[in-house]
XYZ file of C-alpha atoms in Angstrom:
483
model
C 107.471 2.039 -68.695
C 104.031 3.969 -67.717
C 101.504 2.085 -70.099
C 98.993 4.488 -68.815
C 100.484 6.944 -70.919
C 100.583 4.613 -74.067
C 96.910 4.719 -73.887
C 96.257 8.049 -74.341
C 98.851 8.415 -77.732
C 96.680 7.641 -80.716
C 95.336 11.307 -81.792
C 98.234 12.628 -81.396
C 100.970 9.950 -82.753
C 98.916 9.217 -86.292
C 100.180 12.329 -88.176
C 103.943 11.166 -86.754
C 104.207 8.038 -88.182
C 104.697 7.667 -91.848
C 106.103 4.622 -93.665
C 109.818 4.729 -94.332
C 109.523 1.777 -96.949
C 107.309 1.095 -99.310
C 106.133 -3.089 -99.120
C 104.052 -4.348 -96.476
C 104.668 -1.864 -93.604
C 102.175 -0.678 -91.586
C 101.661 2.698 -90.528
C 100.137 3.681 -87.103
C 97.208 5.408 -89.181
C 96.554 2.063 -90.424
C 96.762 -0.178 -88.291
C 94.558 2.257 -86.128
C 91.992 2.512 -88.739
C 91.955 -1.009 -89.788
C 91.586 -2.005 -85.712
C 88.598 0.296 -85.443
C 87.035 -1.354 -88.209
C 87.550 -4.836 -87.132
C 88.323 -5.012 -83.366
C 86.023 -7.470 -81.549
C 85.911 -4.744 -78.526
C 84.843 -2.156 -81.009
C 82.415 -4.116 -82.935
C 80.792 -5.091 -79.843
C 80.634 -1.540 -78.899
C 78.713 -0.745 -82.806
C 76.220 -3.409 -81.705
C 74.941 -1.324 -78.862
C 75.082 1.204 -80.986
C 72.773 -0.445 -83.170
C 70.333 -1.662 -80.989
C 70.190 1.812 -78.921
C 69.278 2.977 -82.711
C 66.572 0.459 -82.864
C 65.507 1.585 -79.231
C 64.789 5.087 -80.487
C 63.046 4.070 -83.732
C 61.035 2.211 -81.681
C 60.160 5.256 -78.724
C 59.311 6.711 -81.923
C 56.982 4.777 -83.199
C 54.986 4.441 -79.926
C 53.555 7.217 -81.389
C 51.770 5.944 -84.344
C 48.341 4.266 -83.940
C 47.931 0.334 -83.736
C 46.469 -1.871 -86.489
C 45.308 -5.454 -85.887
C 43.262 -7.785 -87.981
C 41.908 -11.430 -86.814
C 39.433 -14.074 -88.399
C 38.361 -17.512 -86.617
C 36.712 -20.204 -88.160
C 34.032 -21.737 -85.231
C 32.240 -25.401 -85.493
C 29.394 -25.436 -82.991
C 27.391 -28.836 -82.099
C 23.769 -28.721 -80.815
C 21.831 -26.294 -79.567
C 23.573 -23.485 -79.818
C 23.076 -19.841 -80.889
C 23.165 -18.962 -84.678
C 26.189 -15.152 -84.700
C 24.048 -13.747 -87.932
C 20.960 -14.071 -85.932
C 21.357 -14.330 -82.393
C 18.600 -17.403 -82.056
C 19.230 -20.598 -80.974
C 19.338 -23.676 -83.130
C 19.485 -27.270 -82.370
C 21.505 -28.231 -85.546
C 25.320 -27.731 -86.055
C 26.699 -24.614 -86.852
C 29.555 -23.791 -89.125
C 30.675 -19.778 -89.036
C 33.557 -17.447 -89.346
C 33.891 -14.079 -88.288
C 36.411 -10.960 -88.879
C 37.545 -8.416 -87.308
C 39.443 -5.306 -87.679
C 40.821 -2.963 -84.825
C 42.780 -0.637 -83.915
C 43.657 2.480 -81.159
C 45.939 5.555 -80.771
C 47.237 6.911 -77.596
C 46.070 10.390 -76.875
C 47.474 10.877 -73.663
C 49.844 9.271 -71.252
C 51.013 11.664 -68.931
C 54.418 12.316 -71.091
C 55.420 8.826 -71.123
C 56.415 8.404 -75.094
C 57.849 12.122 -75.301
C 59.859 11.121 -72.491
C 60.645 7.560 -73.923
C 61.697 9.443 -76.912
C 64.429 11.826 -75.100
C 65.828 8.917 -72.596
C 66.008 7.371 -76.076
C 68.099 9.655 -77.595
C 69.888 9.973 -74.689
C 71.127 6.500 -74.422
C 71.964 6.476 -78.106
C 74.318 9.271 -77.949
C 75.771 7.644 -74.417
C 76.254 4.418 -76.707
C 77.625 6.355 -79.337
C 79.815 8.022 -77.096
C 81.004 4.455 -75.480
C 82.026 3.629 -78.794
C 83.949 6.421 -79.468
C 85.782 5.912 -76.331
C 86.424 2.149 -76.959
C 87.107 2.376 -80.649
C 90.122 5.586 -78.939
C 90.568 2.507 -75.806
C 91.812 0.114 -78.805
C 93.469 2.540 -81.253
C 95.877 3.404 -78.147
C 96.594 -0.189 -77.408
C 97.576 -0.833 -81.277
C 99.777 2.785 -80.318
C 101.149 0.978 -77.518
C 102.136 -1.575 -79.787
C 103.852 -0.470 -82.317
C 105.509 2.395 -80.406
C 106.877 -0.994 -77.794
C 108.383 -2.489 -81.750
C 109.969 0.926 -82.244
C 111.477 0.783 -79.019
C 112.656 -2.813 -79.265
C 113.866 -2.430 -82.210
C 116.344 0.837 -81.434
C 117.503 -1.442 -78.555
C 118.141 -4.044 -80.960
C 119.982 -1.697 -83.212
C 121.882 -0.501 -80.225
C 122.598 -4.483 -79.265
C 123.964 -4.759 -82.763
C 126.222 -1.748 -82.943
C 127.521 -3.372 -79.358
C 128.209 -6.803 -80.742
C 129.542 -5.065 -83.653
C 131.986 -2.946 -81.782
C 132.957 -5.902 -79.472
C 134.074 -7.924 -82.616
C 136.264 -5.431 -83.677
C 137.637 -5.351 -80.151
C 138.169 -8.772 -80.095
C 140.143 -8.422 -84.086
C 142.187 -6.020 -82.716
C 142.926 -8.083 -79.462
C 143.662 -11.223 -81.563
C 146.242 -8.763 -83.608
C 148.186 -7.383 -80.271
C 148.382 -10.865 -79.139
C 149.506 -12.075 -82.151
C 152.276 -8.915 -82.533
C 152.734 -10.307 -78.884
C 151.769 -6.966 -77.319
C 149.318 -8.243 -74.775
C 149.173 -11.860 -73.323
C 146.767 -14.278 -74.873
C 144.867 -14.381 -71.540
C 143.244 -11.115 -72.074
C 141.180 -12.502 -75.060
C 139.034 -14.562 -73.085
C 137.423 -11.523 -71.217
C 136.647 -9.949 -74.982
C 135.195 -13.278 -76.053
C 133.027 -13.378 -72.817
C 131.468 -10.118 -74.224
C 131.216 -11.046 -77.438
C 128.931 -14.278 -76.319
C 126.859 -11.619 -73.910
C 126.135 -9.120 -76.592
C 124.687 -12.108 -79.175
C 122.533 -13.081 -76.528
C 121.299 -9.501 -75.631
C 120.819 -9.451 -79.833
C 118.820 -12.796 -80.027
C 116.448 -11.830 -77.032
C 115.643 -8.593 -78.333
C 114.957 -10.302 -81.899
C 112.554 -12.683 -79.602
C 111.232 -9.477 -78.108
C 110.622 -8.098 -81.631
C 109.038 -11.117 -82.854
C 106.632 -10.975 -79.702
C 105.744 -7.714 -80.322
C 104.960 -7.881 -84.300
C 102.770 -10.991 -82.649
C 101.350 -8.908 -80.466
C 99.998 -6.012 -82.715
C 98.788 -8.884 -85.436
C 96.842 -10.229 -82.826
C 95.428 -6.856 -81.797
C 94.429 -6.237 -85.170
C 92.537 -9.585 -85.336
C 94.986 -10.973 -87.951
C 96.054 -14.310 -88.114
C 100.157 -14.173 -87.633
C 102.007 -13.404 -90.853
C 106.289 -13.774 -90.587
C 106.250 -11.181 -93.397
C 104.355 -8.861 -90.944
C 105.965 -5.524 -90.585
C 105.868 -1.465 -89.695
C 107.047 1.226 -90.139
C 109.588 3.267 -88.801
C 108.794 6.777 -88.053
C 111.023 9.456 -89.932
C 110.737 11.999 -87.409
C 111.725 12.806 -83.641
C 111.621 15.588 -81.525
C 114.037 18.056 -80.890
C 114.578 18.695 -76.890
C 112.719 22.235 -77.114
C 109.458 20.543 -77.772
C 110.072 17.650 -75.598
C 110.858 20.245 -72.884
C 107.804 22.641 -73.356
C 105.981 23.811 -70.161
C 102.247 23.496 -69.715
C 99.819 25.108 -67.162
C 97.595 22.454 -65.353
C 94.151 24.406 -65.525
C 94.814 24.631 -69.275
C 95.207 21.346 -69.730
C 92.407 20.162 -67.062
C 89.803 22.602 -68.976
C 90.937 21.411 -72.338
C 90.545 17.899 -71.904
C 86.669 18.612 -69.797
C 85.897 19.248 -73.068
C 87.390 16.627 -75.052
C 87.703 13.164 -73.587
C 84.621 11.263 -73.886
C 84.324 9.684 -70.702
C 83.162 12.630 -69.536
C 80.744 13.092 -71.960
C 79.091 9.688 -71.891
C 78.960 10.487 -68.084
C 76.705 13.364 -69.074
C 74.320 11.730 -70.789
C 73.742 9.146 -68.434
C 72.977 11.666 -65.980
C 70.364 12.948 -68.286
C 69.328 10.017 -68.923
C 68.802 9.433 -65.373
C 67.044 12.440 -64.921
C 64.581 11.862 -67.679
C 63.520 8.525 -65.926
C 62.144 10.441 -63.202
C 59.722 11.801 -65.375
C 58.678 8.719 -67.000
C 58.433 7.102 -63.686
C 55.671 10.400 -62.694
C 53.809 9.678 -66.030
C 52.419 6.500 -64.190
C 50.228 8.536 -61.955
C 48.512 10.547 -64.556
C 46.161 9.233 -66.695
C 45.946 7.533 -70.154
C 43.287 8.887 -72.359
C 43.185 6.340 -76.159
C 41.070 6.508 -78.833
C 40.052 2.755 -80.710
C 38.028 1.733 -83.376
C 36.851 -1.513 -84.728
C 35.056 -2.914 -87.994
C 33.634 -6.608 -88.274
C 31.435 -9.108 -89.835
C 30.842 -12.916 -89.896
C 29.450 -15.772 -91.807
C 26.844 -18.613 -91.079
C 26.343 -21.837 -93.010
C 22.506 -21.261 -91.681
C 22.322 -17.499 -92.848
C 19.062 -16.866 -94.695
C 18.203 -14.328 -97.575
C 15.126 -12.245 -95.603
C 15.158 -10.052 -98.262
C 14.282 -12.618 -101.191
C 11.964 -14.605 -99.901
C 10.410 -17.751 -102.148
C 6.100 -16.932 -101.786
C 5.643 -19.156 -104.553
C 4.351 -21.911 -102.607
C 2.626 -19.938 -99.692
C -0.657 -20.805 -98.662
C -2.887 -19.236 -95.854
C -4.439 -21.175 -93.370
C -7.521 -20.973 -90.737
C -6.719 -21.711 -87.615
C -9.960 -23.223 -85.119
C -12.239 -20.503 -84.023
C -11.958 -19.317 -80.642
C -14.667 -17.645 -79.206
C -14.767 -13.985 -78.098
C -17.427 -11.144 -76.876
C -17.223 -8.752 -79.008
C -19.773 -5.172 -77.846
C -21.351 -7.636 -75.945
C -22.120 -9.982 -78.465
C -20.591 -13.881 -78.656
C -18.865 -14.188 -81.917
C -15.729 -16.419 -83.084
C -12.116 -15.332 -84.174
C -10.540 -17.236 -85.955
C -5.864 -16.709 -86.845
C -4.773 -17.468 -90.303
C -0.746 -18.630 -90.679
C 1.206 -18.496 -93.613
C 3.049 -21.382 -94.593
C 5.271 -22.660 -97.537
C 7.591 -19.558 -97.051
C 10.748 -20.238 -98.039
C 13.957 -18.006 -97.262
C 16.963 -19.464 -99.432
C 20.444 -19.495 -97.810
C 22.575 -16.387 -98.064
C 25.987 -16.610 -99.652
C 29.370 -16.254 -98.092
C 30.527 -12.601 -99.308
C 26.907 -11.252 -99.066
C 26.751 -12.542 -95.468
C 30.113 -10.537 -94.882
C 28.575 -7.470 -96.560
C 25.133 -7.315 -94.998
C 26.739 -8.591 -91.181
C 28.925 -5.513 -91.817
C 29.207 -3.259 -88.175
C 31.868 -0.548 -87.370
C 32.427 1.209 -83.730
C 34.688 3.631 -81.905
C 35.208 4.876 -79.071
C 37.667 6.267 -76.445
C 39.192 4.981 -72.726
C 40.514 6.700 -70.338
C 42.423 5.129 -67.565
C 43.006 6.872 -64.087
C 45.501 4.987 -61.961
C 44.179 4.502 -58.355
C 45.899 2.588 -56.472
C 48.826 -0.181 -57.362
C 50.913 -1.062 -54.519
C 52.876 1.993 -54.515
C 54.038 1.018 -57.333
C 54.493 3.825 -59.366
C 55.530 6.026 -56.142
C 58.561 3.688 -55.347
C 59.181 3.673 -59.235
C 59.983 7.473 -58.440
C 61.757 6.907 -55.362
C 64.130 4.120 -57.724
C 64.576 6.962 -60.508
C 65.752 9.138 -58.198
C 68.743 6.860 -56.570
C 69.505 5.964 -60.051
C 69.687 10.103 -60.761
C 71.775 10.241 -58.294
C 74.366 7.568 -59.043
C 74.568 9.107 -62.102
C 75.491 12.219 -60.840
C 78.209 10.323 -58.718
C 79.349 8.308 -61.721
C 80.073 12.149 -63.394
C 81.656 13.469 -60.160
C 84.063 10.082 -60.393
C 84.549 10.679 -64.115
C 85.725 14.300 -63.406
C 87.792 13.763 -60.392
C 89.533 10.674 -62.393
C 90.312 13.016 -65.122
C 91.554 15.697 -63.061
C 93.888 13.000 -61.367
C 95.070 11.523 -64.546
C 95.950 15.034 -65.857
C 97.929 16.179 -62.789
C 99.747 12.770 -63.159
C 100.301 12.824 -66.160
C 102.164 16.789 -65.358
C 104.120 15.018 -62.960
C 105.203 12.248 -64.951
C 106.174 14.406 -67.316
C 108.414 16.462 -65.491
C 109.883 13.429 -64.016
C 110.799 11.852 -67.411
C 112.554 15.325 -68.100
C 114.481 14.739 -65.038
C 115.241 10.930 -66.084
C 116.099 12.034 -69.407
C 118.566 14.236 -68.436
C 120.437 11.888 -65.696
C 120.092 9.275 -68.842
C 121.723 11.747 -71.418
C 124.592 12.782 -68.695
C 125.039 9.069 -67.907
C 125.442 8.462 -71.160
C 127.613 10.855 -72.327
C 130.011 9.429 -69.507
C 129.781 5.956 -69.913
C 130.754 7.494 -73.399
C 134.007 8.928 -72.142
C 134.702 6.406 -69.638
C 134.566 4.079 -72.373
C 136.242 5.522 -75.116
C 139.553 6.133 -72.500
C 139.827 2.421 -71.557
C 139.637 1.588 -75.215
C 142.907 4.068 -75.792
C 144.188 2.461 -72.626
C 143.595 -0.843 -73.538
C 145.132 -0.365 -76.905
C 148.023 1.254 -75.309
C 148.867 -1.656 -72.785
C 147.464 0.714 -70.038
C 144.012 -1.697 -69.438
C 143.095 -4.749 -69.960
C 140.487 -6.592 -71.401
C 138.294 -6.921 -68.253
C 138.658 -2.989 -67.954
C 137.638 -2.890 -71.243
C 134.402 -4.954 -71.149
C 133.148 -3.580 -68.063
C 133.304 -0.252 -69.607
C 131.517 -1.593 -72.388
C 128.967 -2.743 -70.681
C 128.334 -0.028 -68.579
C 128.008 1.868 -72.008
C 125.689 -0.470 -73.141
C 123.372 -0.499 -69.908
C 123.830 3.456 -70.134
C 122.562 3.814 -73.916
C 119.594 1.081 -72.837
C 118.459 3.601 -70.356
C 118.628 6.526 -72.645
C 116.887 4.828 -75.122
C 114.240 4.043 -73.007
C 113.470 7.822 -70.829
C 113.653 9.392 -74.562
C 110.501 7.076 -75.442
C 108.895 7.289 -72.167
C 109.330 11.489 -72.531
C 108.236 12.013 -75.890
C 104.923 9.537 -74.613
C 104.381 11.727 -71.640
C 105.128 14.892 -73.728
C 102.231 13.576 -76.228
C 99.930 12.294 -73.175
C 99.730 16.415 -72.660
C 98.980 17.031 -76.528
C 96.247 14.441 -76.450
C 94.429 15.990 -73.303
C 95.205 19.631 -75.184
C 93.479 18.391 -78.606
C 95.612 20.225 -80.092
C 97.414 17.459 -81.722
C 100.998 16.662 -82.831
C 103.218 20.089 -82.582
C 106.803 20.394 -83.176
C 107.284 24.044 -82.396
């Protein structure tokens, strides 16, 4: 069985499958849906989702100014200089100081715009990769529960068998007893019987397995009471057997299968980082401003001055020729001025200062840094570009395969249904001959199983054609069709 095919099923097969009983069967559609919500692989794929969101939003915000504030509390011992008035002191000095700053980016030589689309970009790639895991997991619940349906007609096919063998061996155990046919020939029937109950308790093992499988898939913890579905449709052989034109189906699915997509936008993505990687040798032009003020435990209050216990003094006479004349100067100081200390929040208000400004930055030289930045965008361009060529070219290939499997399940079906239909006859004249003396039993079993191994077979190419048929739908988008 191609499980390539399987993969591709789940747009297609969800309008198919509807639930034959009401109860606790699952339907494809949900099990699909509940899978995409709670798959590990596609949760992990909605966290890069996420944080390519939260890359964007912050591209985005590169454009908004900046906005920091800082205070520092500052103990200085000795002879140091007093920040409200720039003199020294030889005493200790207790002072704080604030500060308030910020800048916008003017210019950058197209770095955030650029930022911005590589962003956006990468979101939709992620997006994209999501959409193409959340389809990866939805066809491997398809593959699934389309591998119960199948193991389960083989079951009902191993029943029937072991059914029809146990009549066999009734209507043996009556010709032997009506002394028809020697006892011997029971043993042959019996022999069958024990092969068909084993055929029906492996394929109840395989059933088991594969209800164990899809729980697991669907991140369940195993349930016995676990069931599906059972579709209540199948195709008829005209749509099984419908004829489709490779460059219609190769053009259809360009357009719909998100690999090729995401492989897209990562080329555009790459292509963008060329630019930002030019936008380092332009240069950055930012405008900043800044506001602050600080606090001294020795700040003084020039303004209100205390004169009421100022006195003037003479100083000695020096003397000086004044016009030619001797004569005697003499200075006269002021003392008893007092300047009282100056509170906290009126320091703050009178040490007030604001200031702006703008920088622009020309890059010089750095190593060649930026240059072989360019150089590395490129390369990654053009992996990109290969990546898409791949993506194309795998598409292409799966689609032409997928044509050529399909014809060759056509071709298996047929040689099934023929082989069928004379492991049929085959088997239906050794029953008359057995139960006519004409055959016995060993004729009769090997027919039987031949039968058996025939309807296995047909079983299985009328799955594997009606996957391959729907492999085509799925690269059509056109969905399920039964015209």
């Amino acid at each position: 069985m191609n499980y390539r095919n399987f993969y591709l099923l789940v747009p297609l097969l969800l309008p198919l499958f509807t639930s034959a009983q009401a109860g606790r069967e699952w339907t494809l559609s949900e099990a699909v849906t509940y899978a995409r919500d709670n798959n590990l692989q596609v949760r992990r794929a909605n966290n890069s989702t996420d944080l390519a969101q939260l890359s964007l939003q912050q591209s985005r915000n590169n454009r908004l100014p900046n906005l920091s504030g800082s205070t520092g509390v500052n103990l200085q011992l000795g002879r140091t200089i007093d920040p409200t008035t720039n003199t020294f002191e030889a005493q200790n000095i207790l002072s704080q100081g604030y500060q308030l700053q910020g800048g916008v980016t003017i210019y950058n030589g197209g770095l955030i715009k650029n930022q911005m689309r590589q962003a956006e970009l990468d979101l939709e790639a992620a997006r994209t990769d999501a959409l193409v895991t959340g389809n990866d997991v939805g066809l491997q619940v398809a593959n699934s529960y389309l591998t119960i349906l199948l193991t389960r007609e083989q079951l009902a096919n191993a029943r029937a068998q072991l059914a029809l063998t146990e009549e066999q061996l009734t209507n043996t155990d009556a010709q032997i007893n009506a002394g028809s046919i020697p006892a011997g020939q029971r043993y042959d029937i019996v022999a069958q019987q024990a092969s068909n109950q084993r055929a029906v308790v492996d394929l109840e093992n395989q059933v088991r397995l594969a209800l164990l499988d899809l729980q697991l898939l669907l991140e369940l913890d195993p349930d016995p009471n676990f069931d599906v579905a059972t579709p209540v449709r199948d195709f008829e052989e005209t749509v099984l057997f419908s004829e489709y034109n490779l460059d219609e189906v190769l053009n259809a699915a360009q357009q719909t299968q998100p690999t090729i997509r995401a492989a897209e936008l990562r080329r555009s993505s790459a292509e963008v980082e060329k630019d930002i990687a030019r936008s380092g040798l332009l240069p950055t032009v930012q405008l900043y401003a800044s506001i602050s003020t600080n606090y001294s435990n020795l700040g003084k209050d020039f303004n209100n001055p205390d004169v009421s216990n100022v006195e003037l003094v003479q100083g000695p006479p020096v003397p000086v020729i004044i016009d030619g004349q001797q004569s005697t100067l003499s200075q006269f100081s002021q003392t008893g001025l007092i300047f009282p200390n100056l509170g906290y929040f009126p320091q703050l208000d009178q040490n007030l200062g604001q200031s702006f400004g703008f920088n622009i930055s020309v890059p010089i030289y750095q190593q060649n840094r930026n240059r072989l930045n360019i150089q590395r965008a490129e390369v990654q361009r053009q992996g990109a570009e290969i990546e898409m060529e791949q993506a194309k070219n795998q598409l292409r290939s799966d689609v032409e395969r997928a044509l050529g499997d399909l014809r060759a399940a056509r071709e298996t079906y047929r040689a099934a249904q023929i082989s069928q239909e004379a492991a049929q006859n085959a088997y239906d004249i050794a029953q008359r001959s057995y139960n006519a003396g004409a055959a016995n039993s060993l004729d009769l079993t090997t027919a039987a199983n031949r039968l058996e191994q025939a309807r296995v077979e047909f079983t299985r190419t009328k799955y594997q054609l009606i996957f391959n048929r729907e492999v085509i739908q799925f690269y059509l988008g056109q969905g399920l069709s039964l015209d």
